[in-house]
């Protein structure tokens, strides 16, 4: 998808939906599943988790599932001598460790609402070490971090990261950017670009296809417009540079 197409999609989103104050349909079942393949030290993953998922989950949690898979563009080889997998992550050893910690918590607490606050917290500041961030976030959300570290340094943690890698490497089409976003098991350029630019709009547009409607407002305030415009420019630049 070229830059001009992305801009057109963005302008549609900007002019059709209000980011705040939505009135949503009363739905009693989960109708959308977003799978997000990400890396714990990737700035683009950070932006998506903190700027898009948090907001969308607050509005749509009753009928949306988020499935998080921490792995991304890592590689792995089997170490026959030590009987374990060796991993090489795009942003270094800290990312491999962070990905493993995230996989361990997802395994321990499978419900999105139980693991996401900690996961997002550890990615708020990528300038500090993952270990320091995780320690602080564990205290904030009453997570037993010693138990998580034990998992991460064990065969179980090694296998969990390997399984995340197998899921990631078997994606069709193949992952070539992080975060990689699937909607109901399908990846398209439109879903990828709209989800990153304005996940709330994407969800509302899909609801409309099912004859449900988010309430509309005549306009966004100036601050909201500027914020979304800046977000799109950052996204476009990141895609050009293939930052993650």
Short mmCIF file of C-alpha atoms in Angstrom, two decimals:
data_model
loop_
_atom_site.label_atom_id
_atom_site.label_comp_id
_atom_site.label_asym_id
_atom_site.label_seq_id
_atom_site.Cartn_x
_atom_site.Cartn_y
_atom_site.Cartn_z
CA UNK A 1 0.00 0.00 0.00
CA UNK A 2 1.59 3.31 -1.05
CA UNK A 3 1.80 6.47 1.04
CA UNK A 4 -1.07 8.17 -0.81
CA UNK A 5 -3.40 5.23 -0.16
CA UNK A 6 -2.50 5.32 3.53
CA UNK A 7 -3.23 9.05 3.61
CA UNK A 8 -6.65 8.55 2.00
CA UNK A 9 -7.54 5.82 4.51
CA UNK A 10 -6.44 8.07 7.32
CA UNK A 11 -8.51 11.04 6.11
CA UNK A 12 -11.57 8.80 5.91
CA UNK A 13 -10.96 7.75 9.50
CA UNK A 14 -10.39 11.32 10.61
CA UNK A 15 -13.61 12.65 9.10
CA UNK A 16 -16.01 9.84 9.98
CA UNK A 17 -15.50 8.88 13.59
CA UNK A 18 -15.05 10.58 16.92
CA UNK A 19 -12.30 9.09 19.07
CA UNK A 20 -13.93 9.84 22.42
CA UNK A 21 -17.49 9.58 23.70
CA UNK A 22 -18.63 6.66 21.55
CA UNK A 23 -22.03 5.09 22.11
CA UNK A 24 -21.60 1.43 21.28
CA UNK A 25 -24.03 -1.36 20.39
CA UNK A 26 -25.01 -3.81 23.12
CA UNK A 27 -23.35 -7.06 22.02
CA UNK A 28 -23.21 -10.16 24.18
CA UNK A 29 -20.52 -12.12 22.34
CA UNK A 30 -16.97 -11.67 21.08
CA UNK A 31 -17.15 -10.96 17.35
CA UNK A 32 -13.61 -9.74 16.59
CA UNK A 33 -10.26 -11.27 17.45
CA UNK A 34 -7.13 -9.20 16.96
CA UNK A 35 -3.86 -11.13 16.99
CA UNK A 36 -0.88 -8.88 17.61
CA UNK A 37 2.62 -10.20 16.92
CA UNK A 38 5.07 -7.86 18.61
CA UNK A 39 8.47 -7.34 20.25
CA UNK A 40 9.00 -6.03 23.76
CA UNK A 41 11.72 -3.51 22.82
CA UNK A 42 10.28 -2.35 19.50
CA UNK A 43 9.14 1.33 19.42
CA UNK A 44 6.40 0.55 16.87
CA UNK A 45 5.09 -2.25 19.09
CA UNK A 46 5.21 0.11 22.04
CA UNK A 47 3.15 2.73 20.20
CA UNK A 48 0.52 0.20 19.15
CA UNK A 49 0.07 -1.37 22.59
CA UNK A 50 0.02 1.93 24.46
CA UNK A 51 -1.72 4.22 21.97
CA UNK A 52 -4.18 1.88 20.25
CA UNK A 53 -4.91 -1.27 22.25
CA UNK A 54 -5.42 0.46 25.60
CA UNK A 55 -7.95 2.91 24.16
CA UNK A 56 -9.77 0.35 22.01
CA UNK A 57 -9.96 -2.19 24.83
CA UNK A 58 -11.56 0.38 27.13
CA UNK A 59 -14.31 0.95 24.55
CA UNK A 60 -14.81 -2.50 23.01
CA UNK A 61 -13.72 -5.12 25.54
CA UNK A 62 -17.17 -6.72 25.71
CA UNK A 63 -17.02 -7.97 22.12
CA UNK A 64 -13.33 -8.04 21.19
CA UNK A 65 -10.52 -10.45 22.00
CA UNK A 66 -6.88 -9.43 21.83
CA UNK A 67 -4.33 -12.23 21.48
CA UNK A 68 -0.73 -11.14 22.02
CA UNK A 69 2.24 -13.10 20.68
CA UNK A 70 5.62 -11.73 21.83
CA UNK A 71 8.30 -12.82 19.36
CA UNK A 72 8.48 -10.73 16.20
CA UNK A 73 11.51 -11.06 13.90
CA UNK A 74 13.61 -13.21 16.20
CA UNK A 75 15.52 -16.26 15.00
CA UNK A 76 16.28 -19.49 16.81
CA UNK A 77 18.48 -22.55 16.52
CA UNK A 78 18.59 -25.80 18.46
CA UNK A 79 21.53 -26.23 20.85
CA UNK A 80 22.10 -29.98 20.95
CA UNK A 81 24.72 -29.78 23.71
CA UNK A 82 22.48 -27.89 26.14
CA UNK A 83 19.19 -29.32 24.84
CA UNK A 84 17.53 -25.95 24.43
CA UNK A 85 16.72 -23.29 21.84
CA UNK A 86 19.04 -20.31 21.35
CA UNK A 87 17.33 -17.09 20.32
CA UNK A 88 18.59 -13.99 18.54
CA UNK A 89 16.23 -11.03 18.76
CA UNK A 90 16.06 -7.91 16.62
CA UNK A 91 16.71 -5.58 19.56
CA UNK A 92 19.18 -7.76 21.42
CA UNK A 93 19.26 -10.03 24.44
CA UNK A 94 17.02 -7.76 26.54
CA UNK A 95 14.26 -8.22 24.01
CA UNK A 96 14.63 -12.01 24.05
CA UNK A 97 14.36 -11.90 27.83
CA UNK A 98 11.40 -9.51 27.71
CA UNK A 99 9.62 -11.65 25.12
CA UNK A 100 10.13 -14.69 27.34
CA UNK A 101 8.81 -12.90 30.44
CA UNK A 102 5.74 -11.82 28.47
CA UNK A 103 5.14 -15.35 27.20
CA UNK A 104 5.48 -16.72 30.73
CA UNK A 105 2.87 -14.34 32.12
CA UNK A 106 0.49 -14.99 29.22
CA UNK A 107 0.85 -18.71 29.97
CA UNK A 108 0.25 -18.17 33.70
CA UNK A 109 -2.62 -15.71 33.23
CA UNK A 110 -4.29 -16.50 29.89
CA UNK A 111 -7.06 -13.91 30.17
CA UNK A 112 -6.16 -10.69 28.36
CA UNK A 113 -7.37 -8.49 31.19
CA UNK A 114 -5.14 -10.36 33.64
CA UNK A 115 -1.87 -10.07 31.72
CA UNK A 116 -2.15 -6.97 29.54
CA UNK A 117 -1.69 -4.26 32.21
CA UNK A 118 1.70 -5.69 33.21
CA UNK A 119 2.79 -6.26 29.60
CA UNK A 120 1.92 -2.71 28.58
CA UNK A 121 3.54 -1.28 31.70
CA UNK A 122 6.89 -2.92 30.92
CA UNK A 123 6.91 -1.19 27.52
CA UNK A 124 6.13 2.35 28.69
CA UNK A 125 9.77 3.43 28.77
CA UNK A 126 12.14 1.62 26.41
CA UNK A 127 15.04 3.78 27.60
CA UNK A 128 15.35 1.86 30.86
CA UNK A 129 16.29 -1.80 31.12
CA UNK A 130 13.54 -4.36 30.77
CA UNK A 131 14.51 -5.82 34.16
CA UNK A 132 14.00 -2.49 35.96
CA UNK A 133 10.73 -1.84 34.15
CA UNK A 134 9.41 -5.34 34.87
CA UNK A 135 10.34 -5.12 38.55
CA UNK A 136 8.46 -1.84 38.96
CA UNK A 137 5.44 -3.08 36.99
CA UNK A 138 5.29 -6.34 38.95
CA UNK A 139 5.03 -4.35 42.18
CA UNK A 140 2.37 -2.09 40.67
CA UNK A 141 0.19 -4.98 39.48
CA UNK A 142 0.98 -7.44 42.29
CA UNK A 143 2.75 -9.91 40.01
CA UNK A 144 5.18 -12.42 41.51
CA UNK A 145 8.23 -11.41 39.50
CA UNK A 146 10.51 -14.02 41.02
CA UNK A 147 8.12 -16.66 39.72
CA UNK A 148 8.17 -15.04 36.28
CA UNK A 149 11.97 -14.94 36.24
CA UNK A 150 12.08 -18.58 37.27
CA UNK A 151 9.84 -19.41 34.30
CA UNK A 152 11.89 -17.29 31.90
CA UNK A 153 15.13 -19.02 32.91
CA UNK A 154 13.69 -22.53 32.77
CA UNK A 155 13.00 -25.07 30.04
CA UNK A 156 9.37 -24.00 30.18
CA UNK A 157 10.24 -20.40 29.30
CA UNK A 158 12.50 -21.63 26.52
CA UNK A 159 9.69 -23.75 25.09
CA UNK A 160 7.13 -20.95 25.40
CA UNK A 161 9.32 -18.61 23.37
CA UNK A 162 9.94 -21.36 20.82
CA UNK A 163 6.18 -21.96 20.50
CA UNK A 164 5.61 -18.23 19.98
CA UNK A 165 8.26 -18.39 17.27
CA UNK A 166 6.60 -21.31 15.55
CA UNK A 167 3.24 -19.53 15.55
CA UNK A 168 4.87 -16.38 14.18
CA UNK A 169 6.91 -18.15 11.50
CA UNK A 170 3.86 -20.05 10.23
CA UNK A 171 1.85 -16.91 9.55
CA UNK A 172 0.38 -16.52 6.06
CA UNK A 173 1.36 -14.07 4.70
CA UNK A 174 4.79 -14.08 6.36
CA UNK A 175 5.47 -11.43 8.99
CA UNK A 176 7.77 -8.72 7.61
CA UNK A 177 6.97 -5.87 9.99
CA UNK A 178 6.31 -5.52 13.72
CA UNK A 179 3.72 -5.17 15.13
CA UNK A 180 1.93 -7.54 12.73
CA UNK A 181 -1.84 -7.42 13.10
CA UNK A 182 -4.41 -10.04 12.10
CA UNK A 183 -8.16 -9.58 12.34
CA UNK A 184 -10.14 -12.81 12.76
CA UNK A 185 -7.16 -14.79 11.52
CA UNK A 186 -6.61 -12.71 8.37
CA UNK A 187 -3.91 -10.18 7.56
CA UNK A 188 -4.47 -7.43 5.00
CA UNK A 189 -2.63 -4.19 4.30
CA UNK A 190 -5.81 -2.25 5.00
CA UNK A 191 -6.29 -3.80 8.44
CA UNK A 192 -2.61 -3.30 9.26
CA UNK A 193 -2.52 0.37 8.30
CA UNK A 194 -5.89 1.34 9.77
CA UNK A 195 -5.24 -0.53 13.02
CA UNK A 196 -1.99 1.33 13.56
CA UNK A 197 -3.39 4.72 12.58
CA UNK A 198 -6.75 4.50 14.37
CA UNK A 199 -7.85 1.17 15.81
CA UNK A 200 -11.09 2.67 17.12
CA UNK A 201 -12.10 3.70 13.62
CA UNK A 202 -11.22 0.29 12.20
CA UNK A 203 -13.40 -1.47 14.77
CA UNK A 204 -16.30 0.90 14.16
CA UNK A 205 -16.02 0.41 10.39
CA UNK A 206 -16.17 -3.37 10.85
CA UNK A 207 -19.18 -3.00 13.16
CA UNK A 208 -20.89 -0.97 10.47
CA UNK A 209 -20.38 -3.85 8.02
CA UNK A 210 -22.41 -5.98 10.48
CA UNK A 211 -25.13 -3.32 10.75
CA UNK A 212 -24.00 -2.07 14.15
CA UNK A 213 -23.01 1.54 14.59
CA UNK A 214 -20.76 3.67 16.74
CA UNK A 215 -22.22 7.12 17.31
CA UNK A 216 -20.77 9.88 15.17
CA UNK A 217 -19.89 13.46 15.91
CA UNK A 218 -19.55 16.33 13.50
CA UNK A 219 -15.89 16.91 14.16
CA UNK A 220 -12.84 16.14 16.19
CA UNK A 221 -11.26 18.82 18.29
CA UNK A 222 -8.02 20.37 17.03
CA UNK A 223 -5.81 18.57 19.53
CA UNK A 224 -7.22 15.19 18.49
CA UNK A 225 -6.68 15.99 14.81
CA UNK A 226 -3.11 17.06 15.36
CA UNK A 227 -2.41 13.99 17.47
CA UNK A 228 -3.71 11.58 14.84
CA UNK A 229 -1.94 13.42 12.00
CA UNK A 230 1.33 13.19 13.91
CA UNK A 231 0.70 9.49 14.56
CA UNK A 232 0.15 8.82 10.87
CA UNK A 233 3.31 10.68 9.90
CA UNK A 234 5.31 8.64 12.41
CA UNK A 235 3.77 5.41 11.13
CA UNK A 236 4.51 6.27 7.51
CA UNK A 237 8.12 7.14 8.32
CA UNK A 238 8.53 3.92 10.32
CA UNK A 239 7.17 1.84 7.46
CA UNK A 240 9.53 3.55 4.99
CA UNK A 241 12.51 2.93 7.24
CA UNK A 242 11.27 -0.55 8.27
CA UNK A 243 12.08 0.44 11.86
CA UNK A 244 10.80 -2.82 13.34
#
